[in-house]
């Protein structure tokens, strides 16, 4: 039960860490800008918010279609944060050469199940070939006629850097 789970965590002095949500270039720039700059960025920010709402509606629409049609696969994929080994707050270890571990995830929006693909920098980088391979391996597990993929929820509005 949830109560037992919480009691065990408390007795072991453990806490569940809420991961940070990715932020796009537009949101960060808008949130950090002064009122003058915000006025200039307002149109881009509004376009981003509108497009984000459209993508969420589209995702919901395809999720519904996927529940009705078993031959439709609807999933979200993302490259998670790089994990460094060793990881410690001691300054001498911090400056040592680290092993980068990459984690790409795929999440089925209909069945609400996920799959992680993990590799380190000795096996590959985090480029399009590696991401493409993880998507390919995920798709191999399904017998479907149609696939709809979403990457993050970023909607791809480019802002001008000279603003």
Coordinates of N, CA, C and O in Angstrom, one line a residue, residues 70-73 139 142-147:
X70 N -5.9 -1.1 -32.7 CA -4.7 -1.8 -32.2 C -3.5 -1.7 -33.2 O -2.4 -2.0 -32.8
X71 N -3.8 -1.4 -34.5 CA -2.7 -1.4 -35.5 C -2.0 0.0 -35.5 O -1.0 0.2 -36.2
X72 N -2.4 0.9 -34.6 CA -1.8 2.2 -34.5 C -0.9 2.3 -33.2 O -1.4 2.1 -32.1
X73 N 0.3 2.6 -33.4 CA 1.3 2.7 -32.3 C 1.5 4.2 -32.1 O 1.9 4.9 -33.0
X139 N 10.5 0.0 -32.2 CA 9.5 -0.3 -33.2 C 9.5 -1.8 -33.5 O 8.4 -2.4 -33.9
X142 N 6.8 -4.2 -32.0 CA 5.3 -4.1 -32.2 C 5.0 -4.5 -33.7 O 5.8 -4.4 -34.6
X143 N 3.8 -5.0 -33.8 CA 3.2 -5.4 -35.1 C 2.2 -4.4 -35.4 O 1.0 -4.5 -35.0
X144 N 2.5 -3.3 -36.0 CA 1.6 -2.2 -36.3 C 1.7 -1.8 -37.7 O 2.7 -2.0 -38.4
X145 N 0.6 -1.2 -38.2 CA 0.5 -0.7 -39.6 C 0.8 0.8 -39.7 O 1.3 1.3 -40.7
X146 N 0.6 1.5 -38.6 CA 0.8 3.0 -38.6 C 1.5 3.4 -37.2 O 1.2 2.8 -36.2
X147 N 2.4 4.3 -37.3 CA 3.1 4.8 -36.2 C 3.1 6.3 -36.1 O 3.2 7.0 -37.1

